[in-house]
Amino acid sequence: MTLQAIVPDIAAKPDKPALPLPDGRVELLGLTRGEIAEALIAAGEAEKGAKMRANQLWHWIYHRGQRDFSQMTTLAKDLRERLAQRFHIGRPLAARDLQSSDGTRKWLLRFADGEEAESVHIPEEDRGALCVSSQVGCTLTCRFCHTGTMKLVRNLNAAEIVGQVMLARDALGEWPSPPDGRMLSNIVMMGMGEPLYNFDHVAKALKIVMDGEGIAISKRRITLSTAGVVPMIERCGAELGVNLAISLHAVRDDIRDVIVPLNRKYPIKDLLAACANYPGLSNARRITFEYVMLKGVNDTPADARELVRLLKGIPAKVNLIPFNAWPDAPYECSSDKAIRDFSEIVFNAGYSSPVRTPRGRDIMAACGQLKSASVKRSKADILREQAAKETALAQAQAAGLSA
Ligand code: SAH
């Protein structure tokens, strides 16, 4: 294998539409309708009617969850055969599938290049949310987050993001897209990675997810969480119109600089100004401010009062997250009383302030506990590993010869 093939190319390749698989077939998942039509024409299908066929394929892929072209009975038989030869409708591989005692389910997903990320399904009584990853690893290094201890390996592309939703739907048996009563009713972009650092792929994937003739999860049921990439916030609102959640976690820059280092680039004042301008806000559509409760760091009544002051004028709700521990984490969760007192101050100021019940802690699926074994390796690392392997091989051979 060449170095080129081993080192993932973060910026360029994944977003090229109609990327051929190693066997030459083109992956349809993650393409827009227009791109599907183009791919059909590029594969030699007639231009006339390509748009209609793309729409038919869309229906089979995203409304029915069908992956087998031979079962697409609204298409002519010979067309189905040609499609099967040239195209593919994939899913990430579920390398591990863990179920928590509380019903939460976590999949470790392996993508075509072997990199891994996680997604988590959190069922409620009559609905459920899927927590979707946007990157393998993360660049943000938030001090309390387990994913933050991984380096960014690469962005996920639209197929890999939408593939997480498809896989969960497969597992829940929710094909064709049920109009109501779904156990996958909501999407939260709160898995591994910072979605606003991978906006183009996330936006493309979410537009597919929101399409009414396919997966059909409306923007009102999708929440994108960001640690505060200020310049992308407006675009997110204007282009996607999804609910916004902000990982605020501190009310003073000196503390936030440490626990969410992105704050050094985009301080609290700028972040809140971007929030106040988020398109489409109203009392019925509020921004969620996530606040992880860290003992002795950000959890005093004075912090709560300062939070209330900062949020003035922004249609907001607050979500208090008890800190979820992970091996060697440098923090502890605040006491129940500190969390209750904090919540009460925020609530009495007129904001809803529920405490998020941790879900899936036993399988390390709760907020901030996601981490895969994918590690970013530099070319130098890879060369060093190769050299070490070669040396070991040479030594083994030499030992064999002399023995
Ligand atoms: N990068 C985005 C998306 C990740 S969302 C963001 O920061 O918003 C994951 C959420 O879980 C964030 O609110 C994050 O701050 C929170 N979180 C991370 N580590 C946590 C932990 N150990 N305990 C509780 N919440 C945590």
Coordinates of C-alpha atoms and ligand atoms in Angstrom, one line a residue:
M1 CA 0.0 0.0 0.0
T2 CA 1.3 3.5 -0.8
L3 CA 1.5 6.2 1.8
Q4 CA -1.2 8.1 -0.2
A5 CA -3.6 5.3 0.4
I6 CA -2.9 5.1 4.1
V7 CA -3.0 8.8 5.0
P8 CA -6.6 10.1 4.9
D9 CA -6.9 13.2 3.0
I10 CA -9.0 15.4 5.3
A11 CA -9.9 18.3 3.0
A12 CA -10.4 17.0 -0.5
K13 CA -11.6 13.6 -1.4
P14 CA -14.6 12.7 0.8
D15 CA -16.9 15.4 -0.6
K16 CA -16.4 14.6 -4.3
P17 CA -19.8 13.5 -5.5
A18 CA -20.2 10.1 -7.2
L19 CA -16.9 8.8 -5.8
P20 CA -16.2 5.4 -7.3
L21 CA -15.7 2.4 -4.9
P22 CA -12.6 0.2 -5.2
D23 CA -14.7 -2.1 -7.5
G24 CA -15.6 0.9 -9.7
R25 CA -19.2 1.1 -8.6
V26 CA -20.5 4.6 -7.6
E27 CA -21.9 5.1 -4.1
L28 CA -25.3 6.7 -4.3
L29 CA -25.7 7.4 -0.6
G30 CA -25.0 11.0 0.2
L31 CA -25.6 12.4 -3.3
T32 CA -28.2 15.1 -4.0
R33 CA -31.0 14.3 -6.4
G34 CA -29.2 16.4 -9.0
E35 CA -26.0 14.4 -8.4
I36 CA -27.8 11.1 -8.8
A37 CA -29.2 12.2 -12.1
E38 CA -25.7 13.3 -13.2
A39 CA -24.2 10.0 -12.1
L40 CA -26.9 8.1 -14.1
I41 CA -26.0 10.1 -17.2
A42 CA -22.3 9.7 -16.6
A43 CA -22.9 5.9 -16.5
G44 CA -24.5 6.0 -19.9
E45 CA -28.2 6.3 -19.1
A46 CA -30.3 8.6 -21.3
E47 CA -30.4 12.2 -20.3
K48 CA -34.1 12.3 -21.0
G49 CA -35.8 10.9 -18.0
A50 CA -32.7 10.9 -15.8
K51 CA -34.3 13.4 -13.4
M52 CA -37.3 11.2 -13.0
R53 CA -35.2 8.1 -12.4
A54 CA -33.2 10.0 -9.8
N55 CA -36.5 10.7 -8.0
Q56 CA -37.5 7.1 -8.2
L57 CA -34.2 6.0 -6.8
W58 CA -34.4 8.6 -4.1
H59 CA -37.7 7.1 -3.0
W60 CA -36.3 3.6 -2.9
I61 CA -33.2 4.6 -1.1
Y62 CA -34.5 7.1 1.5
H63 CA -38.2 6.3 1.9
R64 CA -38.0 2.5 1.6
G65 CA -34.5 1.9 2.8
Q66 CA -34.0 -0.5 -0.1
R67 CA -30.4 -1.4 -0.9
D68 CA -31.0 -4.1 -3.5
F69 CA -31.6 -2.7 -7.0
S70 CA -33.3 -5.9 -8.1
Q71 CA -36.1 -5.2 -5.6
M72 CA -36.8 -1.7 -7.0
T73 CA -40.0 -2.8 -8.8
T74 CA -41.0 0.5 -10.2
L75 CA -37.9 0.5 -12.5
A76 CA -37.6 -1.5 -15.7
K77 CA -35.8 -4.8 -15.2
D78 CA -32.9 -4.2 -17.5
L79 CA -32.4 -0.8 -15.8
R80 CA -32.2 -2.5 -12.4
E81 CA -29.6 -4.8 -13.8
R82 CA -27.5 -2.0 -15.2
L83 CA -27.8 -0.1 -11.9
A84 CA -26.7 -3.0 -9.9
Q85 CA -23.5 -3.2 -12.0
R86 CA -22.6 0.4 -11.7
F87 CA -24.0 1.7 -8.4
H88 CA -24.0 0.8 -4.8
I89 CA -26.1 1.9 -1.8
G90 CA -23.9 1.5 1.3
R91 CA -24.0 1.6 5.1
P92 CA -21.2 2.1 7.5
L93 CA -20.1 -1.2 9.0
A94 CA -21.3 -1.7 12.6
A95 CA -18.1 -3.0 14.1
R96 CA -19.7 -3.1 17.5
D97 CA -23.3 -2.8 18.7
L98 CA -23.8 -2.2 22.4
Q99 CA -27.0 -1.9 24.3
S100 CA -27.3 -0.2 27.7
S101 CA -29.5 -1.4 30.5
D102 CA -31.5 1.8 29.9
G103 CA -32.2 0.9 26.3
T104 CA -29.6 3.3 24.9
R105 CA -27.7 1.7 22.0
K106 CA -24.3 2.6 20.7
W107 CA -22.8 1.6 17.4
L108 CA -19.1 1.7 16.7
L109 CA -19.1 2.4 13.0
R110 CA -16.2 1.6 10.6
F111 CA -16.0 3.4 7.4
A112 CA -14.4 2.3 4.1
D113 CA -10.9 3.5 5.0
G114 CA -11.1 1.7 8.4
E115 CA -11.6 4.9 10.5
E116 CA -14.2 4.7 13.2
A117 CA -16.8 6.9 14.9
E118 CA -19.8 6.3 17.1
S119 CA -23.5 7.0 17.0
V120 CA -25.9 6.6 19.8
H121 CA -29.7 6.0 19.8
I122 CA -31.5 7.3 22.9
P123 CA -35.0 5.9 23.1
E124 CA -37.9 7.6 25.0
E125 CA -41.3 6.0 25.5
D126 CA -42.8 6.9 22.2
R127 CA -39.9 8.5 20.3
G128 CA -36.1 8.6 20.2
A129 CA -33.1 10.6 19.2
L130 CA -30.1 9.6 17.3
C131 CA -26.9 11.3 18.3
V132 CA -24.8 11.6 15.1
S133 CA -21.1 12.1 14.7
S134 CA -19.7 14.7 12.2
Q135 CA -16.0 13.9 12.5
V136 CA -13.6 11.1 13.4
G137 CA -12.1 12.6 16.5
C138 CA -12.2 16.3 17.2
T139 CA -9.9 19.3 17.1
L140 CA -11.4 21.2 20.0
T141 CA -9.7 19.5 23.0
C142 CA -12.4 20.6 25.5
R143 CA -10.9 19.6 28.8
F144 CA -13.9 17.6 30.1
C145 CA -14.7 15.7 26.9
H146 CA -13.4 12.2 26.2
T147 CA -13.6 12.7 22.4
G148 CA -11.5 15.8 22.9
T149 CA -8.6 13.5 23.9
M150 CA -8.5 12.1 20.4
K151 CA -6.9 14.1 17.6
L152 CA -9.0 14.9 14.6
V153 CA -8.6 12.1 12.2
R154 CA -10.8 13.4 9.4
N155 CA -14.1 14.9 8.5
L156 CA -17.0 12.5 7.7
N157 CA -18.5 13.0 4.3
A158 CA -22.2 13.3 3.6
A159 CA -22.6 9.6 2.9
E160 CA -21.0 8.7 6.2
I161 CA -23.2 11.1 8.1
V162 CA -26.4 10.2 6.5
G163 CA -25.3 6.5 6.6
Q164 CA -25.5 6.7 10.5
V165 CA -29.2 7.6 10.2
M166 CA -29.8 4.8 7.6
L167 CA -28.1 2.2 9.8
A168 CA -30.1 3.2 12.8
R169 CA -33.3 3.0 10.8
D170 CA -32.3 -0.4 9.5
A171 CA -31.7 -1.6 13.1
L172 CA -35.0 -0.1 14.3
G173 CA -36.9 -1.6 11.4
E174 CA -38.3 1.8 10.4
W175 CA -38.7 1.3 6.7
P176 CA -40.6 2.6 4.8
S177 CA -40.3 5.9 6.6
P178 CA -43.2 5.8 9.1
P179 CA -45.3 9.1 9.1
D180 CA -45.5 8.9 12.9
G181 CA -44.8 6.8 16.0
R182 CA -41.1 6.6 15.0
M183 CA -38.5 5.5 17.5
L184 CA -36.0 7.5 15.4
S185 CA -37.9 10.8 15.5
N186 CA -35.1 13.3 16.3
I187 CA -31.6 13.9 15.3
V188 CA -29.0 15.6 17.5
M189 CA -25.6 16.5 15.9
M190 CA -24.0 15.9 19.3
G191 CA -21.7 13.0 18.6
M192 CA -18.0 13.0 17.9
G193 CA -16.7 16.2 16.3
E194 CA -17.6 19.8 15.7
P195 CA -20.3 20.0 13.1
L196 CA -19.6 23.6 12.2
Y197 CA -16.0 22.7 11.4
N198 CA -17.4 20.3 8.8
F199 CA -20.4 22.4 7.7
D200 CA -20.5 21.5 4.0
H201 CA -20.8 17.8 4.6
V202 CA -23.1 18.2 7.6
A203 CA -25.4 20.5 5.6
K204 CA -25.5 18.2 2.7
A205 CA -26.3 15.2 4.9
L206 CA -29.0 17.1 6.9
K207 CA -30.7 18.3 3.7
I208 CA -31.0 14.7 2.7
V209 CA -32.4 13.8 6.1
M210 CA -34.9 16.6 6.0
D211 CA -36.2 15.8 2.5
G212 CA -39.9 15.2 2.8
E213 CA -39.9 12.4 0.3
G214 CA -37.3 10.4 2.0
I215 CA -36.2 10.1 5.6
A216 CA -38.4 13.2 6.3
I217 CA -37.2 14.3 9.7
S218 CA -38.1 18.0 9.9
K219 CA -35.7 20.8 10.9
R220 CA -37.8 21.2 14.1
R221 CA -36.7 17.8 15.2
I222 CA -33.0 18.3 14.4
T223 CA -30.6 20.0 16.8
L224 CA -27.1 21.0 15.9
S225 CA -24.7 21.5 18.8
T226 CA -21.6 23.6 18.5
A227 CA -18.9 24.7 20.9
G228 CA -19.2 28.1 19.3
V229 CA -17.8 28.4 15.8
V230 CA -19.1 32.0 15.6
P231 CA -18.6 32.7 11.9
M232 CA -20.6 29.7 10.9
I233 CA -23.6 30.2 13.2
E234 CA -25.6 32.5 10.9
R235 CA -25.1 30.3 7.9
C236 CA -26.3 27.3 9.8
G237 CA -29.5 29.1 10.7
A238 CA -30.0 30.5 7.2
E239 CA -29.2 27.4 5.2
L240 CA -30.6 24.7 7.5
G241 CA -32.9 26.4 9.9
V242 CA -32.3 23.6 12.5
N243 CA -32.4 24.1 16.2
L244 CA -29.2 25.3 17.7
A245 CA -27.5 24.2 20.9
I246 CA -24.5 25.9 22.3
S247 CA -22.0 24.1 24.5
L248 CA -21.5 27.1 26.8
H249 CA -20.3 25.5 30.0
A250 CA -18.9 28.7 31.7
V251 CA -20.0 32.3 32.1
R252 CA -16.5 33.8 32.3
D253 CA -13.9 33.9 29.6
D254 CA -11.0 33.0 31.9
I255 CA -12.8 29.7 32.8
R256 CA -14.2 29.0 29.4
D257 CA -10.8 29.6 27.8
V258 CA -9.5 26.6 29.8
I259 CA -12.4 24.2 29.5
V260 CA -13.5 25.1 25.9
P261 CA -10.3 26.4 24.3
L262 CA -12.2 27.5 21.3
N263 CA -13.3 30.4 23.5
R264 CA -9.9 32.0 23.0
K265 CA -10.8 32.5 19.4
Y266 CA -14.5 33.3 19.8
P267 CA -15.1 34.7 23.3
I268 CA -18.5 34.6 25.1
K269 CA -19.5 38.0 24.1
D270 CA -19.1 37.3 20.4
L271 CA -20.8 33.9 20.8
L272 CA -23.8 35.3 22.5
A273 CA -24.1 38.1 19.9
A274 CA -24.2 35.4 17.1
C275 CA -26.8 33.6 19.1
A276 CA -29.0 36.7 19.5
N277 CA -28.9 37.0 15.7
Y278 CA -29.7 33.4 14.9
P279 CA -32.3 33.4 12.2
G280 CA -35.9 32.3 13.1
L281 CA -35.6 32.6 16.9
S282 CA -38.8 33.1 18.9
N283 CA -40.2 32.1 22.3
A284 CA -41.4 28.9 20.6
R285 CA -37.9 28.3 19.0
R286 CA -35.2 28.9 21.6
I287 CA -31.5 28.2 21.6
T288 CA -30.5 25.5 24.0
F289 CA -27.5 26.4 26.1
E290 CA -25.7 23.3 27.4
Y291 CA -23.9 23.6 30.6
V292 CA -21.9 20.7 32.0
M293 CA -21.8 20.7 35.8
L294 CA -18.2 20.5 37.0
K295 CA -17.5 20.5 40.7
G296 CA -15.7 23.6 41.9
V297 CA -15.3 24.9 38.4
N298 CA -18.5 26.5 37.1
D299 CA -21.3 25.4 39.5
T300 CA -21.8 28.2 42.1
P301 CA -25.1 30.2 42.5
A302 CA -23.1 33.3 41.4
D303 CA -22.3 31.4 38.1
A304 CA -26.0 30.7 37.7
R305 CA -26.9 34.3 38.2
E306 CA -24.3 35.4 35.8
L307 CA -25.7 32.9 33.2
V308 CA -29.1 34.5 33.6
R309 CA -27.6 37.9 33.0
L310 CA -25.8 36.8 29.9
L311 CA -28.8 35.2 28.4
K312 CA -31.0 38.3 28.7
G313 CA -32.7 39.1 25.4
I314 CA -32.0 35.7 23.8
P315 CA -34.9 33.2 23.5
A316 CA -33.1 30.5 25.4
K317 CA -33.4 27.4 27.5
V318 CA -30.7 25.8 29.6
N319 CA -29.8 22.2 29.7
L320 CA -27.7 21.2 32.7
I321 CA -25.6 18.2 32.0
P322 CA -24.2 16.3 35.0
F323 CA -20.5 15.6 34.1
N324 CA -20.0 12.1 32.8
A325 CA -16.8 10.6 34.0
W326 CA -14.3 8.8 31.8
P327 CA -11.0 7.2 32.6
D328 CA -8.5 9.7 34.0
A329 CA -10.9 12.6 33.5
P330 CA -9.5 15.7 35.3
Y331 CA -13.0 16.7 36.7
E332 CA -15.8 15.5 39.0
C333 CA -19.5 16.0 38.7
S334 CA -21.1 18.7 40.9
S335 CA -23.1 17.5 43.8
D336 CA -26.8 16.9 43.4
K337 CA -27.5 19.9 45.6
A338 CA -25.3 22.2 43.6
I339 CA -27.0 21.1 40.4
R340 CA -30.5 21.6 42.0
D341 CA -29.6 25.1 43.3
F342 CA -28.2 26.1 40.0
S343 CA -31.2 24.9 38.1
E344 CA -33.6 26.7 40.5
I345 CA -31.9 30.0 40.0
V346 CA -32.1 29.7 36.2
F347 CA -35.7 28.5 36.4
N348 CA -36.8 31.3 38.7
A349 CA -35.4 33.8 36.1
G350 CA -37.8 32.4 33.6
Y351 CA -35.8 29.8 31.7
S352 CA -36.5 26.2 31.5
S353 CA -33.5 24.5 33.0
P354 CA -33.9 20.7 33.1
V355 CA -31.1 18.5 34.2
R356 CA -30.2 16.0 31.5
T357 CA -30.6 12.5 32.7
P358 CA -27.4 10.7 31.7
R359 CA -28.2 7.8 29.3
G360 CA -26.0 4.9 28.4
R361 CA -23.2 5.6 30.9
D362 CA -22.7 1.8 31.4
I363 CA -21.6 1.5 27.7
M364 CA -19.7 4.8 27.6
A365 CA -22.4 6.3 25.4
A366 CA -23.3 9.3 27.4
C367 CA -22.4 12.9 26.5
G368 CA -18.7 13.4 26.2
Q369 CA -17.9 9.7 26.6
L370 CA -17.5 8.8 22.9
K371 CA -14.1 7.9 21.7
S372 CA -12.9 5.5 19.0
A373 CA -9.5 3.9 18.6
S374 CA -8.9 5.9 15.4
V375 CA -5.7 7.9 15.8
K376 CA -4.3 10.5 13.5
R377 CA -0.9 9.4 12.3
S378 CA 1.4 11.7 10.6
K379 CA 3.4 10.6 7.6
A380 CA 6.5 10.7 9.9
D381 CA 4.7 8.3 12.3
I382 CA 3.8 5.9 9.5
L383 CA 7.3 5.9 8.1
R384 CA 8.6 5.3 11.6
E385 CA 6.2 2.4 12.1
Q386 CA 7.2 1.0 8.7
A387 CA 10.9 1.3 9.6
A388 CA 10.3 -0.4 13.0
K389 CA 8.4 -3.2 11.3
E390 CA 11.2 -3.7 8.7
T391 CA 13.8 -3.6 11.5
A392 CA 11.9 -6.2 13.5
L393 CA 11.5 -8.4 10.4
A394 CA 15.2 -8.1 9.6
Q395 CA 16.1 -8.9 13.2
A396 CA 13.7 -11.9 13.2
Q397 CA 15.2 -13.1 10.0
A398 CA 18.7 -12.6 11.3
A399 CA 17.8 -14.5 14.5
G400 CA 16.3 -17.3 12.4
L401 CA 19.4 -17.5 10.3
S402 CA 21.8 -17.6 13.2
A403 CA 19.7 -20.1 15.2
Ligands
SAH1 N1 -18.6 19.8 19.3 C1 -20.0 20.0 19.5 C2 -20.8 18.7 19.4 C3 -20.5 17.7 20.5 S1 -21.9 17.7 21.5 C4 -20.2 20.7 20.8 O1 -19.3 20.9 21.5 O2 -21.3 21.1 21.0 C5 -21.4 16.9 22.9 C6 -22.0 17.6 24.1 O3 -21.6 16.8 25.3 C7 -21.4 19.0 24.3 O4 -22.3 19.8 24.9 C8 -20.3 18.7 25.2 O5 -19.8 19.8 25.8 C9 -20.9 17.7 26.2 N2 -19.9 16.9 26.9 C10 -18.6 16.6 26.6 N3 -18.0 15.9 27.5 C11 -18.9 15.7 28.5 C12 -18.8 15.0 29.7 N4 -17.7 14.3 30.1 N5 -19.9 15.0 30.5 C13 -21.1 15.6 30.1 N6 -21.2 16.3 28.9 C14 -20.1 16.4 28.1

